[in-house]
PDB file of C-alpha atoms in Angstrom:
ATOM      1  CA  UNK X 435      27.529 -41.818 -19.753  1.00  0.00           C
ATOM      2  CA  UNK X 436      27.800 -37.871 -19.174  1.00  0.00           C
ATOM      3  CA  UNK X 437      25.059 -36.537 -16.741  1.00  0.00           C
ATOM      4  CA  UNK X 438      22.458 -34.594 -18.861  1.00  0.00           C
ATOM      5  CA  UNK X 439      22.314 -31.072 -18.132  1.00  0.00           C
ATOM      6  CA  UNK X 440      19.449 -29.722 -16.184  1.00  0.00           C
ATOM      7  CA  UNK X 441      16.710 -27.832 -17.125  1.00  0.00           C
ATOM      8  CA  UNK X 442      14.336 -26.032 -16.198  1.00  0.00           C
ATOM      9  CA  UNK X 443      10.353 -26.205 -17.560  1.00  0.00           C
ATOM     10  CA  UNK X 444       7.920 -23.243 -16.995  1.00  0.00           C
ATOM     11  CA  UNK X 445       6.242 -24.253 -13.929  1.00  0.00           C
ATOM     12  CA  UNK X 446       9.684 -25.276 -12.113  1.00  0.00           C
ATOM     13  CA  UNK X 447      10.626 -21.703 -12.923  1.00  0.00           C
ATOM     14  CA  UNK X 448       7.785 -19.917 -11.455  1.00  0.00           C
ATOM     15  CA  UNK X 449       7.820 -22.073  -8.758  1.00  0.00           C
ATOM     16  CA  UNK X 450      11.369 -21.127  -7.595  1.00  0.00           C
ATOM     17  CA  UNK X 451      10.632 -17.482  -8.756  1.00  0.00           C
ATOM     18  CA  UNK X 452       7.870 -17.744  -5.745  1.00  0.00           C
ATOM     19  CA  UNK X 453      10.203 -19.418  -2.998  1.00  0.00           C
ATOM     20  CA  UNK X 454      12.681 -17.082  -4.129  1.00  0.00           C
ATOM     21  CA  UNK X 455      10.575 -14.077  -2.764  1.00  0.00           C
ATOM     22  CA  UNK X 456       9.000 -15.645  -0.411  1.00  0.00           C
ATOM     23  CA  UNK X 457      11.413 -17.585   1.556  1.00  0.00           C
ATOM     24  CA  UNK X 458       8.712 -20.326   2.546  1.00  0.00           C
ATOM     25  CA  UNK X 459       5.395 -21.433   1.644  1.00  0.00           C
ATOM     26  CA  UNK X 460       3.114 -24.238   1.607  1.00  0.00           C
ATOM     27  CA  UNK X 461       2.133 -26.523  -1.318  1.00  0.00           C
ATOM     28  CA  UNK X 462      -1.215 -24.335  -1.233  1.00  0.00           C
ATOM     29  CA  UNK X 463      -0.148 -21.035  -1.497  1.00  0.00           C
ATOM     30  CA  UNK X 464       2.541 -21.731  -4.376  1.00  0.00           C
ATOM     31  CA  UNK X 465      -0.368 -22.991  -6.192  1.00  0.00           C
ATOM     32  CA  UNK X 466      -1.656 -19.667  -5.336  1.00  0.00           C
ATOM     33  CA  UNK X 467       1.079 -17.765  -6.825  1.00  0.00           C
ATOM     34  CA  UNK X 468       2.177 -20.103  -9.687  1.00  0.00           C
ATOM     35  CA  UNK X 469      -1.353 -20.185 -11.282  1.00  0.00           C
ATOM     36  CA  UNK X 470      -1.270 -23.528 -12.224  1.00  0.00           C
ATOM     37  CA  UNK X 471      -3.494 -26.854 -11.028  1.00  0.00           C
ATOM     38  CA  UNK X 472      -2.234 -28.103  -7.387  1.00  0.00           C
ATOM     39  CA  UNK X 473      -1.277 -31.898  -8.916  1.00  0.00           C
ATOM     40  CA  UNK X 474       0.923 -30.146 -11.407  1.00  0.00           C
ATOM     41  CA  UNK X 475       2.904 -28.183  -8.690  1.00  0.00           C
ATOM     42  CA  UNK X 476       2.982 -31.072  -6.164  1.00  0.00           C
ATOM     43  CA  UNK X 477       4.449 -32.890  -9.236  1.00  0.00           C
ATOM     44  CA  UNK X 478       6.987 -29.876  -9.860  1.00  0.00           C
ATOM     45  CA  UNK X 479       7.781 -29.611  -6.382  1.00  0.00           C
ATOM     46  CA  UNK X 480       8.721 -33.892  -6.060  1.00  0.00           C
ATOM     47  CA  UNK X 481      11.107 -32.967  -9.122  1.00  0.00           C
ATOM     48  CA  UNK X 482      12.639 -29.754  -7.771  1.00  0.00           C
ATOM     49  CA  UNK X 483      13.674 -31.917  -4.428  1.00  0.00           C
ATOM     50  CA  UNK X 484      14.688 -34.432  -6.425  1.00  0.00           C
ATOM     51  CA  UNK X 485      17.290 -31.913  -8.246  1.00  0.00           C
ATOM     52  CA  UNK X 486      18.062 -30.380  -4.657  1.00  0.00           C
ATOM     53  CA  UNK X 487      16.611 -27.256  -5.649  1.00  0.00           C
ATOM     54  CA  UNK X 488      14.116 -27.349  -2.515  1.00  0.00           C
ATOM     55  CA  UNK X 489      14.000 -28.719   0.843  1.00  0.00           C
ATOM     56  CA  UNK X 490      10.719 -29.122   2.461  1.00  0.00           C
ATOM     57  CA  UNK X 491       9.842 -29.461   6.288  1.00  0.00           C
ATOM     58  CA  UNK X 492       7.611 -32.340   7.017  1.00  0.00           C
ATOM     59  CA  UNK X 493       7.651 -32.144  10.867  1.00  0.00           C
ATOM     60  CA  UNK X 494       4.323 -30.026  10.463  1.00  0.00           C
ATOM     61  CA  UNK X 495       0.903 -29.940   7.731  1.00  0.00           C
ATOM     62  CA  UNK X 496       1.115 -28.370   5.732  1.00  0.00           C
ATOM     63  CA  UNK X 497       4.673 -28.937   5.009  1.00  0.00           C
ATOM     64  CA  UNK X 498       6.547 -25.810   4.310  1.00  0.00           C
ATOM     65  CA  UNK X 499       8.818 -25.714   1.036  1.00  0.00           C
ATOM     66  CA  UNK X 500      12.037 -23.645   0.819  1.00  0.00           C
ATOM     67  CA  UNK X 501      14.115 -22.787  -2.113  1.00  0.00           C
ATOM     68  CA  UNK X 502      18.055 -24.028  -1.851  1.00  0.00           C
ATOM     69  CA  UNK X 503      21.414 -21.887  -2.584  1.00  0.00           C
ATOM     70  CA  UNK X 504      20.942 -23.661  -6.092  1.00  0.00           C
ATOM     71  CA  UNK X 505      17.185 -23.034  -6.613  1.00  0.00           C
ATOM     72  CA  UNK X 506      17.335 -19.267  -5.497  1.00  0.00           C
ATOM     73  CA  UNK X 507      20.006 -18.892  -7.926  1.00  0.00           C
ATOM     74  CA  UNK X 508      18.457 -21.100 -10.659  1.00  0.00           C
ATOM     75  CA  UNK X 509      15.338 -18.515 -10.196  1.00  0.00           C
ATOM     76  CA  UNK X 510      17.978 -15.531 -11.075  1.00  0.00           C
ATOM     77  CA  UNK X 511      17.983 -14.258  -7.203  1.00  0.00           C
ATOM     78  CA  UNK X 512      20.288 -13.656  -4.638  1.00  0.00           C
ATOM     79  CA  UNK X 513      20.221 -16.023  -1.687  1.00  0.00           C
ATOM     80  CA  UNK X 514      20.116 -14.987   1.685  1.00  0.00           C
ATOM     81  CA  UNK X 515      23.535 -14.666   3.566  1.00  0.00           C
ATOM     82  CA  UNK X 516      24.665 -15.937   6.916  1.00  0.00           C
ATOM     83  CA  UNK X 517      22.975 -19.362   8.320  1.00  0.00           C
ATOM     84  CA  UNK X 518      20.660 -21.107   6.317  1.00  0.00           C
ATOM     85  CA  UNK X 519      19.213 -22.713   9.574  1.00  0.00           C
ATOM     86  CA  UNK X 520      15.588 -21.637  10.157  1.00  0.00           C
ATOM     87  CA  UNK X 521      13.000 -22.279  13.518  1.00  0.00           C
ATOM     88  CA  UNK X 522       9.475 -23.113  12.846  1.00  0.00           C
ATOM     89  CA  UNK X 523       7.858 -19.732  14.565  1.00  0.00           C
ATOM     90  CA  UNK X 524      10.321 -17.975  11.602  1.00  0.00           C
ATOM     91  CA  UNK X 525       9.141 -20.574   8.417  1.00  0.00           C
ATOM     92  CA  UNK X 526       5.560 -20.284  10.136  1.00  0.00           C
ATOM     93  CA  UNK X 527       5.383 -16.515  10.356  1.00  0.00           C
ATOM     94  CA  UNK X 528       6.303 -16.237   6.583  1.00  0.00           C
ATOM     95  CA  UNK X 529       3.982 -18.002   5.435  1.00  0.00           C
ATOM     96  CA  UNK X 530       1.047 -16.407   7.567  1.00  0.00           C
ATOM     97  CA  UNK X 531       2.633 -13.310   5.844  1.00  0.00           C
ATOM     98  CA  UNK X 532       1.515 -15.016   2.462  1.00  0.00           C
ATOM     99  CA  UNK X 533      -1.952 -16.326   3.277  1.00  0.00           C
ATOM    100  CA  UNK X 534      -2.165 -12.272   4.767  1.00  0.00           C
ATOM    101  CA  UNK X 535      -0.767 -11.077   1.828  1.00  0.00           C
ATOM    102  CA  UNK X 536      -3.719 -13.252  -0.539  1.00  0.00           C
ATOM    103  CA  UNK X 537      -6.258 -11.886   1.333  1.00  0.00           C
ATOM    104  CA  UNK X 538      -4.925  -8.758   1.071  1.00  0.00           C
ATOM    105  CA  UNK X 539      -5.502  -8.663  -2.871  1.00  0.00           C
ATOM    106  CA  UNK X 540      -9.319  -9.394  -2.198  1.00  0.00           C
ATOM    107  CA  UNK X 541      -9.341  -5.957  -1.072  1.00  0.00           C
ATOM    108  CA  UNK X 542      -5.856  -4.325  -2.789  1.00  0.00           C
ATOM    109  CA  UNK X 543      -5.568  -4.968  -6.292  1.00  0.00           C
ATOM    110  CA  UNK X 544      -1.708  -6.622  -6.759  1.00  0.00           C
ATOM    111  CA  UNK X 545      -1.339  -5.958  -3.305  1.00  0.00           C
ATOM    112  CA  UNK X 546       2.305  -7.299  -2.385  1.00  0.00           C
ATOM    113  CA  UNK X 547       4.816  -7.315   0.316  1.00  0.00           C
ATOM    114  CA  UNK X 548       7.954  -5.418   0.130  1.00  0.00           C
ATOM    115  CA  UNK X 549      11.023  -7.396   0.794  1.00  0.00           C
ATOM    116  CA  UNK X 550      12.744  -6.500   3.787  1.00  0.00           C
ATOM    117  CA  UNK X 551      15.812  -4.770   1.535  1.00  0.00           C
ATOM    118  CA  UNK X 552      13.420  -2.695   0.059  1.00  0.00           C
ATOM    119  CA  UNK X 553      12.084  -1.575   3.198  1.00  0.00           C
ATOM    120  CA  UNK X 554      15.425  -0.975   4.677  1.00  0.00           C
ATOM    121  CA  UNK X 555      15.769   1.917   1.563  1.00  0.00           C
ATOM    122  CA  UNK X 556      12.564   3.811   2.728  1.00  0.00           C
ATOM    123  CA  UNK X 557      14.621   4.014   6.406  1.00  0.00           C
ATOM    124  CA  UNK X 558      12.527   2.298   8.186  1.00  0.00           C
ATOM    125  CA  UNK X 559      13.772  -1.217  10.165  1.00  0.00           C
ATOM    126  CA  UNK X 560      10.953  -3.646  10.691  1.00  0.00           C
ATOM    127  CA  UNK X 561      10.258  -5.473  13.671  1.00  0.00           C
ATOM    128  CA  UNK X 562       9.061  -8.861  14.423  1.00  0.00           C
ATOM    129  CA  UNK X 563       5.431  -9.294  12.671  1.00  0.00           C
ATOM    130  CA  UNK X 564       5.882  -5.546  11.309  1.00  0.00           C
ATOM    131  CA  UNK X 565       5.618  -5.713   7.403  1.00  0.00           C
ATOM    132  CA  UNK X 566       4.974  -3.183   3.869  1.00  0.00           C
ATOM    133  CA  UNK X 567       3.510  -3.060   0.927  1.00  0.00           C
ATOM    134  CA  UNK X 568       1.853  -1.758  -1.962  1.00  0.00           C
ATOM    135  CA  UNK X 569      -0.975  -2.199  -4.202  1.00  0.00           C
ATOM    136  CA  UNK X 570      -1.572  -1.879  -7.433  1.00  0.00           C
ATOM    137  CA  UNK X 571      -2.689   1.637  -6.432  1.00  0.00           C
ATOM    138  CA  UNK X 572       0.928   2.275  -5.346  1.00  0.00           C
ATOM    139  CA  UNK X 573      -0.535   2.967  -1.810  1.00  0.00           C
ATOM    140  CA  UNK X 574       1.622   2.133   0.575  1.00  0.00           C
ATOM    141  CA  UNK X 575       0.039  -0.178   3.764  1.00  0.00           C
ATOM    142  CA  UNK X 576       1.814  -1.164   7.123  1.00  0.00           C
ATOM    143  CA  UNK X 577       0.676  -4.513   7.916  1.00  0.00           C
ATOM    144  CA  UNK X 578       1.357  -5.619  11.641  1.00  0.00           C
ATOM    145  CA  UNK X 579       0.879  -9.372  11.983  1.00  0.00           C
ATOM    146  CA  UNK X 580       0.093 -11.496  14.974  1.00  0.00           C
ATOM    147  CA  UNK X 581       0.723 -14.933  15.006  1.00  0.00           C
ATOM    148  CA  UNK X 582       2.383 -14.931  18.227  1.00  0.00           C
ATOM    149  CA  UNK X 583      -0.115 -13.379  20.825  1.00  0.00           C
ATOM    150  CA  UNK X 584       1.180 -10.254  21.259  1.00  0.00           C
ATOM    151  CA  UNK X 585      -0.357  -7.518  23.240  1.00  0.00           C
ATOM    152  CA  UNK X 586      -3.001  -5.320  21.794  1.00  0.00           C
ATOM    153  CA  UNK X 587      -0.993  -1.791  23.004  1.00  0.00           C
ATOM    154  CA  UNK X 588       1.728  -3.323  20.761  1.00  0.00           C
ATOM    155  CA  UNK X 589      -0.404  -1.815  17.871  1.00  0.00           C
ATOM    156  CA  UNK X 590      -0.154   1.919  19.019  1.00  0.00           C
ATOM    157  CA  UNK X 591       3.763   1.572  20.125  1.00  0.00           C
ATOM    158  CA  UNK X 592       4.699   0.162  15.948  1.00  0.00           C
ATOM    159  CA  UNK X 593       2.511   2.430  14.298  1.00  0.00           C
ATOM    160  CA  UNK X 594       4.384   5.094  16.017  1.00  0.00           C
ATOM    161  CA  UNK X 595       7.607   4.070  17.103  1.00  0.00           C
ATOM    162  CA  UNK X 596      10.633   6.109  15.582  1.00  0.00           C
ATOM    163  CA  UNK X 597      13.250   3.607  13.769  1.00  0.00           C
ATOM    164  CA  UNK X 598      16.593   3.699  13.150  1.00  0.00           C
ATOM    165  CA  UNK X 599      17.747   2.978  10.068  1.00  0.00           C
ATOM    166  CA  UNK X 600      20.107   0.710   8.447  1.00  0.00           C
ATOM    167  CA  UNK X 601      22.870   3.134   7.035  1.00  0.00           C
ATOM    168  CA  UNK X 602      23.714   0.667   4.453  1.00  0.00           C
ATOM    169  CA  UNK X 603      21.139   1.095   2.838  1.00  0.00           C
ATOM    170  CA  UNK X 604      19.805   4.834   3.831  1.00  0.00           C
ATOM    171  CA  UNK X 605      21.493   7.730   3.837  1.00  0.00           C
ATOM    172  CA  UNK X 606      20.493   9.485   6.759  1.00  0.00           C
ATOM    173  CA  UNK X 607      21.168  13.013   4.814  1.00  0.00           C
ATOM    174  CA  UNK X 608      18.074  11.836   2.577  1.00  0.00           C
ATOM    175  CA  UNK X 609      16.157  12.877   6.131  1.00  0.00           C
ATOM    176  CA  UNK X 610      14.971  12.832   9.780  1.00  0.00           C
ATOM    177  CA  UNK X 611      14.480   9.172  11.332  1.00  0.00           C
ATOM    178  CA  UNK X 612      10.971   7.587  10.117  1.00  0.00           C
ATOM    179  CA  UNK X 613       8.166   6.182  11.219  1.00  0.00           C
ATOM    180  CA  UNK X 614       5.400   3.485  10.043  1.00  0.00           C
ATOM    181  CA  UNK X 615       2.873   6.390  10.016  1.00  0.00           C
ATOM    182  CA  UNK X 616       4.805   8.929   8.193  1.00  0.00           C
ATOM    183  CA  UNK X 617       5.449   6.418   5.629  1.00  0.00           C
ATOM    184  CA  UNK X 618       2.399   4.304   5.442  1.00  0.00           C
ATOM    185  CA  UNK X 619      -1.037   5.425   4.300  1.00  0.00           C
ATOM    186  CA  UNK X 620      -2.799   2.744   5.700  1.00  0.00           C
ATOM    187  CA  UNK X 621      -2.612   0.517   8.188  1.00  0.00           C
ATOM    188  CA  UNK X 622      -3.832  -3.178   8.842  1.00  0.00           C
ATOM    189  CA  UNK X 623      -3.789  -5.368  12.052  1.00  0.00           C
ATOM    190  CA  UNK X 624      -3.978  -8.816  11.121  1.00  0.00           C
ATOM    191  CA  UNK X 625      -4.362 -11.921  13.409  1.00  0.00           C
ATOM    192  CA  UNK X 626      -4.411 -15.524  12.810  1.00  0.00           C
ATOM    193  CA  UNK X 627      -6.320 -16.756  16.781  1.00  0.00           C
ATOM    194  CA  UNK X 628      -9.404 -15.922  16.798  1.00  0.00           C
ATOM    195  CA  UNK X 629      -9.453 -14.653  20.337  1.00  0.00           C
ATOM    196  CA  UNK X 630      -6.414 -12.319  19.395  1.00  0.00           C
ATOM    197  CA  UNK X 631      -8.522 -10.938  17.250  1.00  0.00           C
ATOM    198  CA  UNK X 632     -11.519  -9.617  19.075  1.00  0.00           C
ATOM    199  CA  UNK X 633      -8.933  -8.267  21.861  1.00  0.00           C
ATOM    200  CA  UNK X 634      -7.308  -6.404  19.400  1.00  0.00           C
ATOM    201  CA  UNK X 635     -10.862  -5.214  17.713  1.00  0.00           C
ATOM    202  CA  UNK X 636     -11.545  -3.738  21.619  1.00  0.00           C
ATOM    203  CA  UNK X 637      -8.180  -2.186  21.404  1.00  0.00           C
ATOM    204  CA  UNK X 638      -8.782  -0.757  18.384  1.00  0.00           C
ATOM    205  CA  UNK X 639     -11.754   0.899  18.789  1.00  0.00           C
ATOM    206  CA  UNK X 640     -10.513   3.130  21.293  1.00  0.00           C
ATOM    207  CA  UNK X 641      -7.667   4.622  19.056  1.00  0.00           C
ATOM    208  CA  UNK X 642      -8.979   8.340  18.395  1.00  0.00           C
ATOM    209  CA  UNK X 643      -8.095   8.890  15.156  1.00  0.00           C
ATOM    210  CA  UNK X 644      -6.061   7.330  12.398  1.00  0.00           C
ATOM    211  CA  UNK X 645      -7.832   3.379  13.093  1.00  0.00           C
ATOM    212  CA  UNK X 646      -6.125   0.711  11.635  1.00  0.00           C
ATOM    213  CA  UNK X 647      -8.282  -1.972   9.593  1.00  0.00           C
ATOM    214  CA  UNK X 648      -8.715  -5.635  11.058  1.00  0.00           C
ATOM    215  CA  UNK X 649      -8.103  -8.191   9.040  1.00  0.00           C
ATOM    216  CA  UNK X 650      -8.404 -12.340  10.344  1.00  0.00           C
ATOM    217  CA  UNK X 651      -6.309 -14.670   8.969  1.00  0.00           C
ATOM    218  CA  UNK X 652      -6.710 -18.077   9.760  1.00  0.00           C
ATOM    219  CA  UNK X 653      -3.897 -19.829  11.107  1.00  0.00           C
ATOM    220  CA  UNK X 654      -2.373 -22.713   9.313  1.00  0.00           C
ATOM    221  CA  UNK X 655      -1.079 -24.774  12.211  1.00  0.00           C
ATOM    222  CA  UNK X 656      -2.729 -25.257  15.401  1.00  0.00           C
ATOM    223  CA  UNK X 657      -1.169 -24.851  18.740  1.00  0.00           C
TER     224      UNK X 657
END
């Protein structure tokens, strides 16, 4: 008997559509983005394993949910190059990103995160926890993200710091080497302890001019 062919329903798309942009995410948040009840996508994500479409780690809850070669390319997009191997502090910062990215439309209409390709076209080269994006308003908004305890002087030095950019995908004759704050309109420091984030509320308030927003985002494993 010939193996049927696969394919794919509505909610299976969307869901690798959404682990296609966002590398990783928990059961929670794709419910999030897929707009649909969380049985149904627990149910979609069982069948998309099944199909070896998506891997999932279990070593931590929530479980984080990945899209394969296969599934990124079912979803029409191009998967990453180079090794496929990922640490938890990477899978877990990603999807801090997303829960920082949801609260982020409470106060941005269709606020969403750049991909890191994108970015690299503006010439500017992010840094660990150093993400952009852009509301509906077309605004754009540095958002600096601590999940790892970093130091609150860290927020000056990013905001600031002079990158240099990836020539395959800037020309440098398109101009001078950029910055976060010559690119960015606003600027958000978001946190995911607590603690972090009344250190970096202190910090903050002592910046003269140009004050980033705060913005807590509570952290979906604990240490």
């Amino acid at each position: 008997m010939r193996n049927r062919p696969i394919q794919l329903n509505e909610t299976q798309r969307a869901v690798l559509q959404a682990l296609a942009r966002l590398r990783f995410a928990t059961l929670d948040q794709l419910t999030y983005w897929v707009e649909v009840q969380r049985p149904a996508v627990t149910k979609t994500l069982q069948r998309l394993l099944e199909q070896g479409f998506v891997e999932v780690e279990r070593g931590y809850r929530p479980h984080i949910y990945q899209a394969t070669t296969s599934g990124i390319r079912a979803a029409d997009g191009v998967p990453p190059g180079g090794n496929r191997y990922y640490s938890f502090p990477v899978m877990a910062h990603q999807c801090h990103c997303n829960a920082a990215e949801i609260r982020l439309r409470k106060h941005y209409a269709g606020f969403t995160f750049l991909g890191r390709h994108e970015v690299y076209k503006l010439g500017l080269s992010p840094a660990i926890g150093e993400h952009f994006g852009r509301g509906d308003d077309g605004i754009g908004t540095f958002v600096l993200l601590d999940d790892y305890l970093m130091q609150p002087q860290r927020i000056t030095h990013s905001w600031q710091r002079p990158h240099t950019p990836n020539t395959r995908y800037f020309d440098l004759d398109q101009g001078k080497v950029r910055r976060w704050s010559e690119v960015a309109s606003r600027f958000v420091v978001a946190a995911t302890d607590r603690y972090q984030y009344e250190r970096h509320k202190s910090y903050v308030v002592k910046i003269p001019d140009n004050r980033p927003a705060l913005l807590f985002v509570e952290g979906l494993w604990a240490r």
